[in-house]
mmCIF file of N, CA and C in Angstrom:
data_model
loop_
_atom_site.group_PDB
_atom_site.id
_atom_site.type_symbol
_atom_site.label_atom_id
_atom_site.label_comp_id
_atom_site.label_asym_id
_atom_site.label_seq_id
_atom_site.Cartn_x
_atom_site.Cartn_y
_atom_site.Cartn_z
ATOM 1 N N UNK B 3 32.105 7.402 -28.282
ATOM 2 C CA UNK B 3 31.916 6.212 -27.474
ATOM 3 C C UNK B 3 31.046 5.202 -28.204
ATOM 4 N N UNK B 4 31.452 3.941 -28.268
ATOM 5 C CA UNK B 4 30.635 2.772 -28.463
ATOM 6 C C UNK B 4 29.716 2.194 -27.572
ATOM 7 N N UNK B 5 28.525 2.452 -27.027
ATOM 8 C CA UNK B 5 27.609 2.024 -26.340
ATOM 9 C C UNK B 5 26.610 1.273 -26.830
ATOM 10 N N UNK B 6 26.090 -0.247 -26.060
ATOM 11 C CA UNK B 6 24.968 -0.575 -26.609
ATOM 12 C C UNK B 6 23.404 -0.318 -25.698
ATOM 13 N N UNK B 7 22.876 -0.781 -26.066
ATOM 14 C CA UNK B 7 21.632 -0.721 -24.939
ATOM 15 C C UNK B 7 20.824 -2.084 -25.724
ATOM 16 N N UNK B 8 20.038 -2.215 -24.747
ATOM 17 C CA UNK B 8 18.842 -3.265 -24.646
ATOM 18 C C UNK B 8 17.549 -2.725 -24.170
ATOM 19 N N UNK B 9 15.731 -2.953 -25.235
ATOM 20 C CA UNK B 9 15.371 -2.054 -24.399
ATOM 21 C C UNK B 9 13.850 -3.516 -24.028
ATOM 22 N N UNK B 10 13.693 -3.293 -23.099
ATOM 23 C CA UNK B 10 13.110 -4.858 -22.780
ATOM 24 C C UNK B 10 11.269 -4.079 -22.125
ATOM 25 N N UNK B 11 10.399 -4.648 -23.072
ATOM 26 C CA UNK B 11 8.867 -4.168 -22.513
ATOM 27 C C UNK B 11 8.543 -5.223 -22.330
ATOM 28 N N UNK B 12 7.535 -4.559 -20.686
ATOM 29 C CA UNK B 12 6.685 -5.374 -19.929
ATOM 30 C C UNK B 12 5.505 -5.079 -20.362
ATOM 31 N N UNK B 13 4.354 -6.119 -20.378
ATOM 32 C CA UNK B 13 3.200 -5.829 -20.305
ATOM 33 C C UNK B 13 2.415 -6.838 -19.866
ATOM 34 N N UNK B 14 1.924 -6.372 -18.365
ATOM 35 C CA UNK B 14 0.928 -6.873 -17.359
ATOM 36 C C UNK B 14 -0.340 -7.554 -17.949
ATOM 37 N N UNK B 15 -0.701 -9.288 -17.477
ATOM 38 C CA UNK B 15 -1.400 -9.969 -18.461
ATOM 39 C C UNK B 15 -2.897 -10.039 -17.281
ATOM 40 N N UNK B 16 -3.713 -9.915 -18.068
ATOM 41 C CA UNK B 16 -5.138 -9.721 -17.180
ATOM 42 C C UNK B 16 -5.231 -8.495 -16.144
ATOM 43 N N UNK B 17 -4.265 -7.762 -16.101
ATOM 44 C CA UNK B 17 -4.788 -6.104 -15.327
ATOM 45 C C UNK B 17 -6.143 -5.818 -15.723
ATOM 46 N N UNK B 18 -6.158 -5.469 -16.571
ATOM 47 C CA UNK B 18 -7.502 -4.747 -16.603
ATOM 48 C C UNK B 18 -8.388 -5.501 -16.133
ATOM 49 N N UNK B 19 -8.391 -7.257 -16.213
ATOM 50 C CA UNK B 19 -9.445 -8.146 -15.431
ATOM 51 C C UNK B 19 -9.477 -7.121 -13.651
ATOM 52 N N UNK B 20 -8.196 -7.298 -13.396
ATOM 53 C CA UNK B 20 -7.980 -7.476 -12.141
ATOM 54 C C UNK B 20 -8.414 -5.907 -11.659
ATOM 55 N N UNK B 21 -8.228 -5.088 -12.445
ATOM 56 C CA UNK B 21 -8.776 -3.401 -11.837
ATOM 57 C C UNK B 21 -10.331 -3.457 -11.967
ATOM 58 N N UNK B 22 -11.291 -3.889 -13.051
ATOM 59 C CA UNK B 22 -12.235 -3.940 -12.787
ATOM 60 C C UNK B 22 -12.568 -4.651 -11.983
ATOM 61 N N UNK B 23 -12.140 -6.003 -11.318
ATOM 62 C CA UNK B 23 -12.808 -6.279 -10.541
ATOM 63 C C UNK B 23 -12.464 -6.059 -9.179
ATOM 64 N N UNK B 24 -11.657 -6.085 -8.932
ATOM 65 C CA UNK B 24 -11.065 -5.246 -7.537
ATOM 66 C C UNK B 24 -11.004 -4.124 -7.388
ATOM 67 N N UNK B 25 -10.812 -2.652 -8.412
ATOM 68 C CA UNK B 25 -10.968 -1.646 -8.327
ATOM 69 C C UNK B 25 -9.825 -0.877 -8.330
ATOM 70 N N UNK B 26 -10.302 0.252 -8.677
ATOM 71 C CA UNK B 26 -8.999 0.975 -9.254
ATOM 72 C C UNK B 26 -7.986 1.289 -7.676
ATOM 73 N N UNK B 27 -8.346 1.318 -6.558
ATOM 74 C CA UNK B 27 -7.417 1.490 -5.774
ATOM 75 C C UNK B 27 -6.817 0.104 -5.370
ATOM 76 N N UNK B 28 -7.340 -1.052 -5.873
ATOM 77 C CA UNK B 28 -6.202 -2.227 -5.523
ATOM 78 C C UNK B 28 -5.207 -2.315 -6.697
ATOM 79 N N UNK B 29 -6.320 -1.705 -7.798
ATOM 80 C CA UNK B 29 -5.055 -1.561 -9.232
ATOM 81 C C UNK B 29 -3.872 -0.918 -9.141
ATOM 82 N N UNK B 30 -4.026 0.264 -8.253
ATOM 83 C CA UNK B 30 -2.835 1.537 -8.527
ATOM 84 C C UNK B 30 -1.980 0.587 -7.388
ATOM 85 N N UNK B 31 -2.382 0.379 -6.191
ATOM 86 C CA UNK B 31 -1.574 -0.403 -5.349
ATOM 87 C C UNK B 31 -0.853 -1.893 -5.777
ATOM 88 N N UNK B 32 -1.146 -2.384 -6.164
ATOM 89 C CA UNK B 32 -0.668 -3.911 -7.291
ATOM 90 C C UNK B 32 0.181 -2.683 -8.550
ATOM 91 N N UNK B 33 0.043 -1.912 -8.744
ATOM 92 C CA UNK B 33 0.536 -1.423 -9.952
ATOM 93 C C UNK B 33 2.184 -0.605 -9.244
ATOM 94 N N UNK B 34 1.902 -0.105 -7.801
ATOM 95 C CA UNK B 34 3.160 0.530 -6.935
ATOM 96 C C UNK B 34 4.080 -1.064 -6.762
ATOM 97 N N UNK B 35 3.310 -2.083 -6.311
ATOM 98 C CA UNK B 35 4.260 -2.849 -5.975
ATOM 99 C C UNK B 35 4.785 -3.392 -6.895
ATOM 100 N N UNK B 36 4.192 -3.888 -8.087
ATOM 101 C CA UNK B 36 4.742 -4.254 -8.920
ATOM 102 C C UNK B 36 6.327 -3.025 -9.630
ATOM 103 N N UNK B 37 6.100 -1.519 -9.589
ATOM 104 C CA UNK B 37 7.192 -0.814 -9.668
ATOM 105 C C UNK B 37 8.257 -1.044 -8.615
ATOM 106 N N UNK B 38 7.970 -1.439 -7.495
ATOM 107 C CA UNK B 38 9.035 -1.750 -6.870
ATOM 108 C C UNK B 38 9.649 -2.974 -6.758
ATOM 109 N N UNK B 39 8.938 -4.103 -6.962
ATOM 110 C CA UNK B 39 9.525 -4.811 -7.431
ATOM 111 C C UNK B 39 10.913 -4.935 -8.939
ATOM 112 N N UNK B 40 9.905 -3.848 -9.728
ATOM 113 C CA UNK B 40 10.628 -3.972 -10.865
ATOM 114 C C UNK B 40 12.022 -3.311 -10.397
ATOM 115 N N UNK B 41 11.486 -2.142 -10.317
ATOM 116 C CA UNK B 41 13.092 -0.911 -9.364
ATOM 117 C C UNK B 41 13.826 -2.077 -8.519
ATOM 118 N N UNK B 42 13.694 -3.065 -8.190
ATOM 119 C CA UNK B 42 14.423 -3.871 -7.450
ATOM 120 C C UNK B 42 15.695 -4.777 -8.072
ATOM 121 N N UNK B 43 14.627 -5.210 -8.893
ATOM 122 C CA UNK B 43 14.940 -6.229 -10.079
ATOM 123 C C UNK B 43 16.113 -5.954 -11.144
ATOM 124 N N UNK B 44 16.417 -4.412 -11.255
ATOM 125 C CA UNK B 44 17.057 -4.074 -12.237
ATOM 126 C C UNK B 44 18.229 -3.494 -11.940
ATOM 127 N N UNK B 45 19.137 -3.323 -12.603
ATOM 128 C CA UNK B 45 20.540 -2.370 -12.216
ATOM 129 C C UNK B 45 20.165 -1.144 -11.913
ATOM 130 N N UNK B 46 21.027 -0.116 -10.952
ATOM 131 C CA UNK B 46 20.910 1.281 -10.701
ATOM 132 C C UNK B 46 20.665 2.202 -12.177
ATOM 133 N N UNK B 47 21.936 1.605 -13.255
ATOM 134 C CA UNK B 47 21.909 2.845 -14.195
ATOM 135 C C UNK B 47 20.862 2.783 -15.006
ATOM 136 N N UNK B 48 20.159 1.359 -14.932
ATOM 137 C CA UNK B 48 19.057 1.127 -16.097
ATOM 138 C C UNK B 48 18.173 2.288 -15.582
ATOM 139 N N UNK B 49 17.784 2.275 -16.940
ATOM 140 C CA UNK B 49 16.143 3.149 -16.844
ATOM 141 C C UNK B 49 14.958 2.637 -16.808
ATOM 142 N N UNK B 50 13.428 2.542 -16.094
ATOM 143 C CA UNK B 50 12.933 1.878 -15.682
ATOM 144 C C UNK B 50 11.609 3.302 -15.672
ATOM 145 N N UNK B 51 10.590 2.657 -17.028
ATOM 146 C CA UNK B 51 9.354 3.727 -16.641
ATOM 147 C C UNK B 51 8.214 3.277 -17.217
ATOM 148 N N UNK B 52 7.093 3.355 -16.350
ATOM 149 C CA UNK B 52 5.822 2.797 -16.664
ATOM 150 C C UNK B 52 5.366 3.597 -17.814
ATOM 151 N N UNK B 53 5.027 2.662 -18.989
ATOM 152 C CA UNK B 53 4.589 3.598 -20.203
ATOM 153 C C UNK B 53 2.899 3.948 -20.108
ATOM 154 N N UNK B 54 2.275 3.443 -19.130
ATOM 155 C CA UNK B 54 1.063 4.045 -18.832
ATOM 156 C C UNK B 54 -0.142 2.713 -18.997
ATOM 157 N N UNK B 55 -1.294 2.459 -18.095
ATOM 158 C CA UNK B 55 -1.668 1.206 -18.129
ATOM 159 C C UNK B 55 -1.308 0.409 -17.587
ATOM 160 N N UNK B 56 -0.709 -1.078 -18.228
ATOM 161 C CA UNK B 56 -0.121 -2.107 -17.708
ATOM 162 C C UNK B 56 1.332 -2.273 -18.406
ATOM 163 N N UNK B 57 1.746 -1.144 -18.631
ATOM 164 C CA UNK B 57 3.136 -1.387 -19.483
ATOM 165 C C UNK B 57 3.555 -0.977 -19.009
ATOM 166 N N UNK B 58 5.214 -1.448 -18.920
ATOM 167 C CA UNK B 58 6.444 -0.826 -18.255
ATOM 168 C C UNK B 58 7.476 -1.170 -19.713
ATOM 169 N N UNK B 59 8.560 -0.284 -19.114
ATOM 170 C CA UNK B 59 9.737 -0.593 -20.761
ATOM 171 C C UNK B 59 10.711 -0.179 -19.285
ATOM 172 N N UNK B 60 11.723 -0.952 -19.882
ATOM 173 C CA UNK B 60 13.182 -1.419 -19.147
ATOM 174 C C UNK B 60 14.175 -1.006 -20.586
ATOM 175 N N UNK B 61 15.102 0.297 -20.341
ATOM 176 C CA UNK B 61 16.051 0.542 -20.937
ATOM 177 C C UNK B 61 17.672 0.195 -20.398
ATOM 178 N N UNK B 62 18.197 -0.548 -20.996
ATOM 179 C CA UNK B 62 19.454 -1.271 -20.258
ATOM 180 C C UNK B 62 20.266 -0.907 -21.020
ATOM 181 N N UNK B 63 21.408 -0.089 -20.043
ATOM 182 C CA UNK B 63 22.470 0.715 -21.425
ATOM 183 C C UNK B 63 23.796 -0.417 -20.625
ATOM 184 N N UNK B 64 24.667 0.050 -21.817
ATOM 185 C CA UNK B 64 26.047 -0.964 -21.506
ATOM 186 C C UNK B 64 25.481 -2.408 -21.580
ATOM 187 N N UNK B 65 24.826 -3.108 -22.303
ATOM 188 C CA UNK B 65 24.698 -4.449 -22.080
ATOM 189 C C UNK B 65 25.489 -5.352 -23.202
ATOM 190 N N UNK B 66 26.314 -5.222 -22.990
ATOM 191 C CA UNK B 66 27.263 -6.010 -23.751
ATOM 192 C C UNK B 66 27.150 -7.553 -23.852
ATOM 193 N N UNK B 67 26.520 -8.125 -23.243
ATOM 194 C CA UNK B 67 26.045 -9.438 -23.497
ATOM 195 C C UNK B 67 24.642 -10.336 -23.054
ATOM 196 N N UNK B 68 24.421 -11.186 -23.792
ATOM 197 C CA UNK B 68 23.371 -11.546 -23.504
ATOM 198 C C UNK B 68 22.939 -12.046 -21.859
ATOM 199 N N UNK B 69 24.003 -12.542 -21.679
ATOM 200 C CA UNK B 69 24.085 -12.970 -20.161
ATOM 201 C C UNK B 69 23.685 -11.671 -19.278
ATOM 202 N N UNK B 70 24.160 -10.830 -19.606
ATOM 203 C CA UNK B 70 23.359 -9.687 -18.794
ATOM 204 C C UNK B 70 22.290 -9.796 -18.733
ATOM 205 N N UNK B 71 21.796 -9.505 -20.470
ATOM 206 C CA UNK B 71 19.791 -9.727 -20.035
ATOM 207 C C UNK B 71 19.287 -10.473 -19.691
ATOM 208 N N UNK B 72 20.042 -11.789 -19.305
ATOM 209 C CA UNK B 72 18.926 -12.831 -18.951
ATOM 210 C C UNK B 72 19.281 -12.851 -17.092
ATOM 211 N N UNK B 73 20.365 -12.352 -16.750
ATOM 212 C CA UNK B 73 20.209 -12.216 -15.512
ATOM 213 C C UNK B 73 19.192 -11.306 -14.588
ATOM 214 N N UNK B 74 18.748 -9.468 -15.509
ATOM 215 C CA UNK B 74 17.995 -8.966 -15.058
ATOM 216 C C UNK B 74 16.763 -10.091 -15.366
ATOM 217 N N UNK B 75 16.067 -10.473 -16.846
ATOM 218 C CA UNK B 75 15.064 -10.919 -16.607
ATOM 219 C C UNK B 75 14.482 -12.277 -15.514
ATOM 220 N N UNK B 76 15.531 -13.044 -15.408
ATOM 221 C CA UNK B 76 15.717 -13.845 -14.594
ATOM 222 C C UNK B 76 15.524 -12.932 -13.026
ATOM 223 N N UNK B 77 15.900 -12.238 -12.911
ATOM 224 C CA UNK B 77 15.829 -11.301 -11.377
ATOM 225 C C UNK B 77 14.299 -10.967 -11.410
ATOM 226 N N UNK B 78 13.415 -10.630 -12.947
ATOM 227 C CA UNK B 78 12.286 -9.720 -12.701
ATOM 228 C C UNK B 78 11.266 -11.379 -12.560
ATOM 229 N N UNK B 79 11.638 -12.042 -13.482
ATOM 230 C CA UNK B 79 10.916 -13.897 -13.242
ATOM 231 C C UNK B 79 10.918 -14.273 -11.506
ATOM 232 N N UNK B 80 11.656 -14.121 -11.339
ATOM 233 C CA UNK B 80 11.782 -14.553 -9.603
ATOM 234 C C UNK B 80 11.399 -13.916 -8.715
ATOM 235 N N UNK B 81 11.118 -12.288 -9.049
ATOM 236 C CA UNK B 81 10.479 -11.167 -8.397
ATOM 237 C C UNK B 81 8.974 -11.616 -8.812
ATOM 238 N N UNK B 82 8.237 -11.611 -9.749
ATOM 239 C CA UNK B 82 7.434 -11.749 -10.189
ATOM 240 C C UNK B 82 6.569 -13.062 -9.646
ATOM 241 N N UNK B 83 7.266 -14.076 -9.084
ATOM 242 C CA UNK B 83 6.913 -15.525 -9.030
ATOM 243 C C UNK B 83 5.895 -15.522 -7.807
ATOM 244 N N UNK B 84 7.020 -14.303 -6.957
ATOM 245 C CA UNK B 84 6.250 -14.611 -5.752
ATOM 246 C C UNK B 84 4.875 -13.668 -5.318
ATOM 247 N N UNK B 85 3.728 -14.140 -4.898
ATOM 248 C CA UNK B 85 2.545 -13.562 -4.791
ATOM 249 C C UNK B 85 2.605 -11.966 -4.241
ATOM 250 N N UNK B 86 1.361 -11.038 -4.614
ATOM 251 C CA UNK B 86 1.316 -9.798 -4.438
ATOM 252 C C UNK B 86 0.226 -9.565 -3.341
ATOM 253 N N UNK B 87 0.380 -9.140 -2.366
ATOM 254 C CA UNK B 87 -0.780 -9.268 -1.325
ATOM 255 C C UNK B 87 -1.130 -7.458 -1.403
ATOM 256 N N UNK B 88 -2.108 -7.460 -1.825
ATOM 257 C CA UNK B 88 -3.216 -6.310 -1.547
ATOM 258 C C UNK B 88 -4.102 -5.660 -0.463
#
């Protein structure tokens, strides 16, 4: 089989501001929603796993065109836009 993949990393800008000063239980909670957001954002078959910290990596198999990736990232931009209430 000819398969491609795409593998697309996130990494969360000022977390660590935001856990020290709010604390590690608004961190882990901002850190759940933000996974569900992402799990939202993305196709079923993609793979989708927090690499630990403020990183996430997005593995996108079958992406045969660019238009694909810019539709998930475009999905995670618009997920992302809107505020996170704690």
């Amino acid at each position: 089989t000819n398969s491609q993949m795409s593998v697309l990393l996130i990494d969360l800008t000022h977390f660590k501001q935001f856990n020290e000063t709010l604390g590690h239980l608004a961190g882990d909670k901002l850190l759940q929603l933000i996974g569900e957001r992402l799990t939202n954002s993305v196709r079923k078959r993609d793979f989708l796993a927090r690499l630990g910290g403020d990183e996430f990596a997005l593995v996108m198999l079958n992406t045969i065109t660019t238009q694909i990736i810019e539709k998930v990232v475009k999905k995670i931009m618009t997920a992302f836009s809107r505020p996170f209430h704690i």
